Short mmCIF file of C-alpha atoms and ligand atoms in Angstrom, two decimals:
data_model
loop_
_atom_site.label_atom_id
_atom_site.label_comp_id
_atom_site.label_asym_id
_atom_site.label_seq_id
_atom_site.Cartn_x
_atom_site.Cartn_y
_atom_site.Cartn_z
CA UNK M 27 0.04 0.02 -0.12
CA UNK M 28 1.35 3.40 -0.82
CA UNK M 29 1.47 6.09 1.89
CA UNK M 30 -1.55 8.04 0.67
CA UNK M 31 -3.85 4.91 0.67
CA UNK M 32 -2.55 4.00 4.02
CA UNK M 33 -3.26 7.44 5.44
CA UNK M 34 -6.88 7.47 3.99
CA UNK M 35 -7.45 4.06 5.51
CA UNK M 36 -6.17 5.18 8.97
CA UNK M 37 -8.28 8.34 8.81
CA UNK M 38 -11.39 6.38 7.83
CA UNK M 39 -10.67 3.85 10.63
CA UNK M 40 -10.24 6.67 13.21
CA UNK M 41 -13.28 8.40 11.98
CA UNK M 42 -15.50 5.31 12.54
CA UNK M 43 -14.45 5.65 16.31
CA UNK M 44 -15.53 9.30 16.39
CA UNK M 45 -19.05 8.88 14.99
CA UNK M 46 -21.26 11.57 16.62
CA UNK M 47 -18.39 13.86 17.57
CA UNK M 48 -19.28 16.12 20.42
CA UNK M 49 -22.83 14.50 20.75
CA UNK M 50 -23.97 15.27 17.29
CA UNK M 51 -24.98 12.25 15.31
CA UNK M 52 -25.73 11.82 11.57
CA UNK M 53 -22.39 13.19 10.12
CA UNK M 54 -21.37 11.14 6.98
CA UNK M 55 -18.18 8.87 7.22
CA UNK M 56 -16.57 11.02 4.52
CA UNK M 57 -17.16 14.24 6.41
CA UNK M 58 -15.79 12.60 9.54
CA UNK M 59 -12.68 11.45 7.52
CA UNK M 60 -12.31 15.03 6.19
CA UNK M 61 -12.12 16.26 9.70
CA UNK M 62 -9.78 13.69 10.76
CA UNK M 63 -7.61 14.78 8.00
CA UNK M 64 -7.63 18.19 9.35
CA UNK M 65 -6.77 16.84 12.65
CA UNK M 66 -3.52 15.34 11.24
CA UNK M 67 -2.55 18.82 9.91
CA UNK M 68 -3.20 20.35 13.20
CA UNK M 69 -1.03 17.83 14.97
CA UNK M 70 1.88 18.57 12.54
CA UNK M 71 1.45 22.29 13.17
CA UNK M 72 1.14 22.28 16.87
CA UNK M 73 4.52 20.38 17.06
CA UNK M 74 6.08 23.69 15.75
CA UNK M 75 4.32 26.21 18.13
CA UNK M 76 5.64 26.61 21.59
CA UNK M 77 3.15 25.67 24.27
CA UNK M 78 3.21 29.07 25.91
CA UNK M 79 2.53 31.06 22.87
CA UNK M 80 -0.60 33.03 22.73
CA UNK M 81 -3.66 32.17 20.79
CA UNK M 82 -4.76 34.81 18.19
CA UNK M 83 -7.12 37.48 19.39
CA UNK M 84 -9.68 39.37 17.36
CA UNK M 85 -11.58 42.75 17.25
CA UNK M 86 -15.00 43.43 18.64
CA UNK M 87 -16.27 43.65 15.01
CA UNK M 88 -15.18 40.09 14.38
CA UNK M 89 -17.36 38.58 17.16
CA UNK M 90 -19.79 35.92 15.80
CA UNK M 91 -23.31 37.15 15.94
CA UNK M 92 -24.51 33.54 16.43
CA UNK M 93 -21.92 31.66 18.48
CA UNK M 94 -23.06 27.95 18.40
CA UNK M 95 -23.84 26.27 21.77
CA UNK M 96 -22.80 22.65 21.63
CA UNK M 97 -22.88 19.54 23.75
CA UNK M 98 -24.93 20.11 26.84
CA UNK M 99 -27.02 23.30 26.52
CA UNK M 100 -29.19 22.99 29.72
CA UNK M 101 -28.18 20.47 32.17
CA UNK M 102 -30.96 18.61 33.81
CA UNK M 103 -29.11 17.44 36.94
CA UNK M 104 -31.08 18.26 40.13
CA UNK M 105 -28.21 20.11 41.84
CA UNK M 106 -27.61 22.34 38.81
CA UNK M 107 -31.37 23.04 38.33
CA UNK M 108 -31.57 24.16 41.96
CA UNK M 109 -28.69 26.59 41.67
CA UNK M 110 -30.06 27.94 38.29
CA UNK M 111 -33.33 28.59 39.90
CA UNK M 112 -31.69 30.65 42.57
CA UNK M 113 -29.80 32.74 40.10
CA UNK M 114 -26.43 30.77 41.01
CA UNK M 115 -26.47 32.83 44.35
CA UNK M 116 -25.72 29.67 46.21
CA UNK M 117 -23.09 28.34 43.66
CA UNK M 118 -19.64 27.67 45.11
CA UNK M 119 -16.52 26.87 43.12
CA UNK M 120 -14.77 24.12 44.91
CA UNK M 121 -11.03 23.87 44.37
CA UNK M 122 -9.56 20.88 46.19
CA UNK M 123 -7.24 17.76 45.85
CA UNK M 124 -3.50 18.35 45.91
CA UNK M 125 -3.68 21.82 47.34
CA UNK M 126 -2.42 23.36 50.69
CA UNK M 127 -5.65 25.46 51.13
CA UNK M 128 -9.00 24.08 49.58
CA UNK M 129 -11.16 26.99 48.33
CA UNK M 130 -14.94 27.44 48.06
CA UNK M 131 -15.76 30.56 46.29
CA UNK M 132 -18.96 32.46 45.39
CA UNK M 133 -19.34 34.05 41.95
CA UNK M 134 -19.10 37.53 43.80
CA UNK M 135 -15.79 36.33 45.18
CA UNK M 136 -14.48 35.18 41.76
CA UNK M 137 -15.56 38.56 40.35
CA UNK M 138 -13.86 40.40 43.02
CA UNK M 139 -10.46 38.97 41.70
CA UNK M 140 -8.53 40.59 38.79
CA UNK M 141 -10.72 40.27 35.65
CA UNK M 142 -9.42 39.49 32.20
CA UNK M 143 -11.12 39.70 28.80
CA UNK M 144 -10.21 38.34 25.56
CA UNK M 145 -11.65 37.89 22.22
CA UNK M 146 -10.75 34.46 20.73
CA UNK M 147 -11.88 31.96 18.28
CA UNK M 148 -13.42 28.70 19.51
CA UNK M 149 -12.61 25.64 17.28
CA UNK M 150 -14.81 22.50 17.57
CA UNK M 151 -13.50 19.14 16.45
CA UNK M 152 -16.68 18.92 14.50
CA UNK M 153 -15.37 21.51 12.12
CA UNK M 154 -17.04 24.64 13.03
CA UNK M 155 -15.53 27.88 14.69
CA UNK M 156 -17.00 31.01 16.33
CA UNK M 157 -15.44 34.08 17.99
CA UNK M 158 -16.58 35.65 21.28
CA UNK M 159 -15.21 37.85 24.08
CA UNK M 160 -14.73 36.03 27.24
CA UNK M 161 -14.25 37.54 30.75
CA UNK M 162 -13.17 35.84 33.86
CA UNK M 163 -10.30 35.18 36.19
CA UNK M 164 -7.10 33.62 35.43
CA UNK M 165 -7.08 29.97 36.54
CA UNK M 166 -3.41 30.56 37.77
CA UNK M 167 -4.43 33.20 40.26
CA UNK M 168 -6.73 30.62 42.03
CA UNK M 169 -4.27 27.88 41.82
CA UNK M 170 -1.68 30.00 43.49
CA UNK M 171 -4.31 31.04 46.26
CA UNK M 172 -4.89 27.34 46.95
CA UNK M 173 -1.14 26.52 46.66
CA UNK M 174 -0.19 23.40 44.62
CA UNK M 175 1.20 20.49 46.88
CA UNK M 176 4.28 18.79 45.52
CA UNK M 177 3.25 16.09 42.90
CA UNK M 178 0.35 18.17 41.50
CA UNK M 179 0.38 17.57 37.79
CA UNK M 180 -3.11 17.97 36.36
CA UNK M 181 -6.11 20.10 36.87
CA UNK M 182 -9.40 18.24 36.54
CA UNK M 183 -12.71 20.12 35.93
CA UNK M 184 -15.74 18.30 37.23
CA UNK M 185 -19.10 19.49 35.43
CA UNK M 186 -22.71 19.44 36.47
CA UNK M 187 -23.91 18.04 33.08
CA UNK M 188 -24.54 14.42 31.99
CA UNK M 189 -24.91 14.32 28.24
CA UNK M 190 -27.69 11.89 28.43
CA UNK M 191 -29.40 14.21 30.92
CA UNK M 192 -29.92 11.38 33.39
CA UNK M 193 -29.51 11.99 37.13
CA UNK M 194 -27.22 8.88 37.29
CA UNK M 195 -25.53 9.74 33.81
CA UNK M 196 -21.81 10.10 33.64
CA UNK M 197 -21.07 13.67 34.21
CA UNK M 198 -18.87 15.73 31.79
CA UNK M 199 -15.26 16.25 32.97
CA UNK M 200 -11.87 17.46 31.47
CA UNK M 201 -8.33 17.84 32.43
CA UNK M 202 -5.36 19.87 31.46
CA UNK M 203 -1.73 19.92 32.56
CA UNK M 204 0.02 22.84 34.34
CA UNK M 205 1.33 24.44 31.18
CA UNK M 206 -2.12 25.13 29.98
CA UNK M 207 -3.36 25.81 33.51
CA UNK M 208 -0.79 28.65 33.99
CA UNK M 209 -1.11 29.91 30.33
CA UNK M 210 -1.86 33.61 30.45
CA UNK M 211 -5.03 33.21 28.39
CA UNK M 212 -6.39 30.26 30.47
CA UNK M 213 -9.42 31.68 32.43
CA UNK M 214 -12.52 30.62 34.30
CA UNK M 215 -15.08 32.58 32.45
CA UNK M 216 -18.28 34.04 33.99
CA UNK M 217 -18.84 36.63 31.12
CA UNK M 218 -19.42 36.22 27.44
CA UNK M 219 -19.77 39.28 24.98
CA UNK M 220 -20.19 41.78 27.91
CA UNK M 221 -23.05 39.82 29.51
CA UNK M 222 -23.26 37.28 32.21
CA UNK M 223 -22.22 33.84 30.69
CA UNK M 224 -25.52 32.26 29.33
CA UNK M 225 -26.73 28.79 30.31
CA UNK M 226 -26.20 27.37 26.80
CA UNK M 227 -22.50 28.39 26.98
CA UNK M 228 -21.92 26.97 30.51
CA UNK M 229 -23.05 29.25 33.22
CA UNK M 230 -22.15 30.12 35.73
CA UNK M 231 -18.63 29.16 35.07
CA UNK M 232 -16.59 27.57 32.23
CA UNK M 233 -13.04 26.99 31.16
CA UNK M 234 -11.35 28.89 28.29
CA UNK M 235 -8.12 27.26 27.42
CA UNK M 236 -7.40 28.96 24.24
CA UNK M 237 -4.61 26.79 22.94
CA UNK M 238 -6.85 23.72 22.95
CA UNK M 239 -9.75 22.48 20.98
CA UNK M 240 -13.44 23.00 21.85
CA UNK M 241 -14.06 19.81 24.06
CA UNK M 242 -11.32 20.83 26.44
CA UNK M 243 -13.28 23.87 27.36
CA UNK M 244 -15.33 22.50 30.25
CA UNK M 245 -18.67 24.26 30.82
CA UNK M 246 -20.77 24.20 33.89
CA UNK M 247 -17.80 23.75 36.25
CA UNK M 248 -18.68 22.39 39.67
CA UNK M 249 -15.46 21.48 41.20
CA UNK M 250 -11.75 21.78 40.30
CA UNK M 251 -9.56 18.85 41.51
CA UNK M 252 -5.83 18.99 41.59
CA UNK M 253 -4.35 15.53 40.89
CA UNK M 254 -1.02 13.84 40.31
CA UNK M 255 -2.64 11.56 37.78
CA UNK M 256 -6.04 11.34 36.11
CA UNK M 257 -5.83 7.52 35.83
CA UNK M 258 -8.37 7.16 38.76
CA UNK M 259 -10.88 9.82 37.43
CA UNK M 260 -13.84 8.73 35.24
CA UNK M 261 -12.82 6.24 32.76
CA UNK M 262 -9.14 7.12 33.33
CA UNK M 263 -8.38 8.85 30.03
CA UNK M 264 -8.69 12.49 31.35
CA UNK M 265 -11.97 13.51 29.94
CA UNK M 266 -15.63 12.56 29.00
CA UNK M 267 -14.79 12.51 25.28
CA UNK M 268 -11.15 11.14 25.84
CA UNK M 269 -12.79 8.06 27.56
CA UNK M 270 -14.71 7.72 24.28
CA UNK M 271 -11.60 7.81 21.85
CA UNK M 272 -10.57 11.46 21.64
CA UNK M 273 -7.07 12.77 22.13
CA UNK M 274 -6.28 14.06 25.54
CA UNK M 275 -3.81 16.55 24.06
CA UNK M 276 -5.79 18.60 21.66
CA UNK M 277 -3.61 21.63 21.19
CA UNK M 278 -4.11 24.06 18.42
N1 MTE B 18 -19.60 20.46 30.64
C1 MTE B 18 -19.67 20.50 29.32
N2 MTE B 18 -18.62 21.05 28.82
C2 MTE B 18 -18.36 21.14 27.37
C3 MTE B 18 -19.25 20.31 26.60
C4 MTE B 18 -20.46 19.67 27.24
O1 MTE B 18 -21.13 18.88 26.50
N3 MTE B 18 -20.41 19.73 28.55
N4 MTE B 18 -19.08 20.32 25.23
C5 MTE B 18 -17.72 20.72 24.76
C6 MTE B 18 -17.71 20.95 23.28
S1 MTE B 18 -17.54 19.50 22.24
C7 MTE B 18 -17.45 22.18 22.76
S2 MTE B 18 -17.32 22.45 21.14
C8 MTE B 18 -17.82 23.46 23.58
C9 MTE B 18 -18.95 24.27 23.21
O2 MTE B 18 -19.08 25.39 23.89
P1 MTE B 18 -20.19 26.26 23.52
O3 MTE B 18 -21.43 25.67 23.74
O4 MTE B 18 -19.95 27.60 24.23
O5 MTE B 18 -20.15 26.52 22.05
O6 MTE B 18 -17.87 23.07 25.03
C10 MTE B 18 -17.07 21.97 25.47
N5 MTE B 18 -17.29 21.80 26.94
MO1 MO B 19 -16.85 20.34 20.25
#
């Protein structure tokens, strides 16, 4: 087999494992293969870009008028529904695990910390992109407040939503390493396009990790856990979609 045929075959095989990417069914195998091809280009590209480089930013005029909401858009879990009913007044972001000082912060407390805004492009593995302005607090600020213990290696984001909307369904989660966690554009966003973060986009708090692809950007964050290894979390692959075949490192 020549290299091109081998590549096409490999891409098609990989694509079949990715049917219903990001929870959207019905995409043709050819389309899935095309996207996997894009993924190969991206992987080559990212080998050449330093991890701490900034993601491109855009002007207000470039903000997408209709930023798509994807994956969970209105979690049905009872704890989330109760918090939402109260306007998230009782919401607490918990940061625990391998930290010296576990934190439990209200939204007001998060807003009282230095705020950062950035206009960036979101890039979903399904092949669409949208631009928005995100406002929040740098993750690094909170990690430094909590104080990482020796051995801390990954940051795990536990979310409120289960994609099947069942109370006992597996809840979304994601994880990143300390390079992405400390990246200057990595924020916990509570604002989008100058407004309070809307429910479809992850209210009350979501991750923006701008050098990574869409599924890494955990929405509906309930708890942040600092770990030495994510082998014992969920299915052990570091994220809801990673447990279903996606790559853990999805740098762009
Ligand atoms: N908690 C949670 N986070 C999530 C998802 C999800 O279903 N649940 N979907 C992911 C995917 S695949 C994408 S592309 C983005 C979509 O973010 P958006 O709804 O703001 O477009 O959120 C990511 N984070
Ligand atoms: Mo996505």
